[in-house]
Amino acid sequence: MKTVDLTRVVDAVEELLDLATDDGVLLRLPNGKVFLLRSVVEDDEEHDDFADEIARTRQNSALMALLEARSQEQARIPAEEARRRLGLDT
């Protein structure tokens, strides 16, 4: 993960940062890219770990491609059929 120190903040960015202070903000670009903007609280290790994990997960292009492909799948197997195929019928 990269750190960028901002010396000047334009109003639009400041508004986004204010929104991200309490809750994360998903930024969707016209080209379809999605970014997560979230406040990281320095003294709260749990928040740091979670924010880092989310950022790393979003940067994992192989995982994102897999999830995108799975979301496009049309064929579904009902739970009852899955149990039958696995021999879990009782």
PDB file of C-alpha atoms in Angstrom:
ATOM      1  CA  MET A   1       0.000   0.000   0.000  1.00  0.00           C
ATOM      2  CA  LYS A   2       1.252   3.465  -0.829  1.00  0.00           C
ATOM      3  CA  THR A   3       1.064   6.530   1.386  1.00  0.00           C
ATOM      4  CA  VAL A   4       0.586   9.965  -0.157  1.00  0.00           C
ATOM      5  CA  ASP A   5       1.047  13.018   2.072  1.00  0.00           C
ATOM      6  CA  LEU A   6      -1.290  15.798   0.959  1.00  0.00           C
ATOM      7  CA  THR A   7      -0.023  19.327   1.445  1.00  0.00           C
ATOM      8  CA  ARG A   8      -3.072  20.915  -0.214  1.00  0.00           C
ATOM      9  CA  VAL A   9      -6.583  19.496  -0.453  1.00  0.00           C
ATOM     10  CA  VAL A  10      -9.148  20.768  -2.949  1.00  0.00           C
ATOM     11  CA  ASP A  11     -12.734  21.172  -1.733  1.00  0.00           C
ATOM     12  CA  ALA A  12     -14.092  18.112  -3.558  1.00  0.00           C
ATOM     13  CA  VAL A  13     -11.428  15.868  -2.041  1.00  0.00           C
ATOM     14  CA  GLU A  14     -11.985  17.374   1.399  1.00  0.00           C
ATOM     15  CA  GLU A  15     -15.710  16.580   1.133  1.00  0.00           C
ATOM     16  CA  LEU A  16     -14.901  12.967   0.218  1.00  0.00           C
ATOM     17  CA  LEU A  17     -12.488  12.704   3.141  1.00  0.00           C
ATOM     18  CA  ASP A  18     -15.162  14.068   5.479  1.00  0.00           C
ATOM     19  CA  LEU A  19     -17.610  11.430   4.211  1.00  0.00           C
ATOM     20  CA  ALA A  20     -15.009   8.707   4.703  1.00  0.00           C
ATOM     21  CA  THR A  21     -14.291   9.726   8.302  1.00  0.00           C
ATOM     22  CA  ASP A  22     -17.217   7.787   9.798  1.00  0.00           C
ATOM     23  CA  ASP A  23     -18.011   5.313   7.021  1.00  0.00           C
ATOM     24  CA  GLY A  24     -16.126   4.066   4.014  1.00  0.00           C
ATOM     25  CA  VAL A  25     -16.939   5.570   0.623  1.00  0.00           C
ATOM     26  CA  LEU A  26     -16.982   3.600  -2.634  1.00  0.00           C
ATOM     27  CA  LEU A  27     -15.857   5.739  -5.549  1.00  0.00           C
ATOM     28  CA  ARG A  28     -17.161   4.495  -8.920  1.00  0.00           C
ATOM     29  CA  LEU A  29     -15.503   5.946 -11.993  1.00  0.00           C
ATOM     30  CA  PRO A  30     -17.227   6.202 -15.383  1.00  0.00           C
ATOM     31  CA  ASN A  31     -14.864   3.499 -16.704  1.00  0.00           C
ATOM     32  CA  GLY A  32     -16.193   1.017 -14.119  1.00  0.00           C
ATOM     33  CA  LYS A  33     -13.257   1.078 -11.715  1.00  0.00           C
ATOM     34  CA  VAL A  34     -14.220   1.127  -8.049  1.00  0.00           C
ATOM     35  CA  PHE A  35     -12.100   2.440  -5.189  1.00  0.00           C
ATOM     36  CA  LEU A  36     -12.621   2.322  -1.440  1.00  0.00           C
ATOM     37  CA  LEU A  37     -11.878   5.455   0.561  1.00  0.00           C
ATOM     38  CA  ARG A  38     -11.875   4.839   4.299  1.00  0.00           C
ATOM     39  CA  SER A  39     -10.487   6.563   7.342  1.00  0.00           C
ATOM     40  CA  VAL A  40      -7.736   4.652   9.107  1.00  0.00           C
ATOM     41  CA  VAL A  41      -7.635   5.339  12.827  1.00  0.00           C
ATOM     42  CA  GLU A  42      -3.989   5.189  13.937  1.00  0.00           C
ATOM     43  CA  ASP A  43      -4.676   4.148  17.537  1.00  0.00           C
ATOM     44  CA  ASP A  44      -7.230   1.456  16.695  1.00  0.00           C
ATOM     45  CA  GLU A  45      -5.322  -1.595  15.486  1.00  0.00           C
ATOM     46  CA  GLU A  46      -8.504  -3.470  14.521  1.00  0.00           C
ATOM     47  CA  HIS A  47      -9.537  -0.680  12.136  1.00  0.00           C
ATOM     48  CA  ASP A  48      -6.019  -0.549  10.687  1.00  0.00           C
ATOM     49  CA  ASP A  49      -5.995  -4.289  10.062  1.00  0.00           C
ATOM     50  CA  PHE A  50      -9.456  -4.251   8.488  1.00  0.00           C
ATOM     51  CA  ALA A  51      -8.721  -1.281   6.245  1.00  0.00           C
ATOM     52  CA  ASP A  52      -5.443  -2.857   5.146  1.00  0.00           C
ATOM     53  CA  GLU A  53      -7.153  -6.185   4.454  1.00  0.00           C
ATOM     54  CA  ILE A  54      -9.859  -4.531   2.349  1.00  0.00           C
ATOM     55  CA  ALA A  55      -7.278  -2.572   0.372  1.00  0.00           C
ATOM     56  CA  ARG A  56      -5.165  -5.685  -0.265  1.00  0.00           C
ATOM     57  CA  THR A  57      -8.229  -7.702  -1.264  1.00  0.00           C
ATOM     58  CA  ARG A  58      -9.331  -5.065  -3.770  1.00  0.00           C
ATOM     59  CA  GLN A  59      -5.813  -4.978  -5.236  1.00  0.00           C
ATOM     60  CA  ASN A  60      -5.789  -8.766  -5.750  1.00  0.00           C
ATOM     61  CA  SER A  61      -6.632  -8.782  -9.456  1.00  0.00           C
ATOM     62  CA  ALA A  62      -6.874 -12.593  -9.642  1.00  0.00           C
ATOM     63  CA  LEU A  63      -9.442 -12.685  -6.829  1.00  0.00           C
ATOM     64  CA  MET A  64     -11.399  -9.771  -8.298  1.00  0.00           C
ATOM     65  CA  ALA A  65     -11.466 -11.522 -11.707  1.00  0.00           C
ATOM     66  CA  LEU A  66     -12.680 -14.757 -10.087  1.00  0.00           C
ATOM     67  CA  LEU A  67     -15.431 -12.948  -8.185  1.00  0.00           C
ATOM     68  CA  GLU A  68     -16.490 -11.072 -11.326  1.00  0.00           C
ATOM     69  CA  ALA A  69     -16.644 -14.316 -13.327  1.00  0.00           C
ATOM     70  CA  ARG A  70     -18.632 -16.053 -10.591  1.00  0.00           C
ATOM     71  CA  SER A  71     -21.098 -13.182 -10.422  1.00  0.00           C
ATOM     72  CA  GLN A  72     -21.782 -13.621 -14.156  1.00  0.00           C
ATOM     73  CA  GLU A  73     -22.537 -17.364 -13.913  1.00  0.00           C
ATOM     74  CA  GLN A  74     -26.092 -18.146 -14.925  1.00  0.00           C
ATOM     75  CA  ALA A  75     -26.352 -21.806 -13.878  1.00  0.00           C
ATOM     76  CA  ARG A  76     -27.338 -22.339 -10.267  1.00  0.00           C
ATOM     77  CA  ILE A  77     -27.722 -25.604  -8.389  1.00  0.00           C
ATOM     78  CA  PRO A  78     -30.486 -25.654  -5.772  1.00  0.00           C
ATOM     79  CA  ALA A  79     -29.384 -26.716  -2.272  1.00  0.00           C
ATOM     80  CA  GLU A  80     -31.545 -29.843  -2.470  1.00  0.00           C
ATOM     81  CA  GLU A  81     -29.795 -30.933  -5.699  1.00  0.00           C
ATOM     82  CA  ALA A  82     -26.358 -30.206  -4.213  1.00  0.00           C
ATOM     83  CA  ARG A  83     -27.169 -32.368  -1.167  1.00  0.00           C
ATOM     84  CA  ARG A  84     -28.353 -35.185  -3.465  1.00  0.00           C
ATOM     85  CA  ARG A  85     -25.171 -34.994  -5.580  1.00  0.00           C
ATOM     86  CA  LEU A  86     -22.999 -35.063  -2.474  1.00  0.00           C
ATOM     87  CA  GLY A  87     -24.901 -38.014  -1.037  1.00  0.00           C
ATOM     88  CA  LEU A  88     -26.181 -35.995   1.888  1.00  0.00           C
ATOM     89  CA  ASP A  89     -29.830 -37.006   1.446  1.00  0.00           C
ATOM     90  CA  THR A  90     -31.322 -38.293   4.662  1.00  0.00           C
TER      91      THR A  90
END
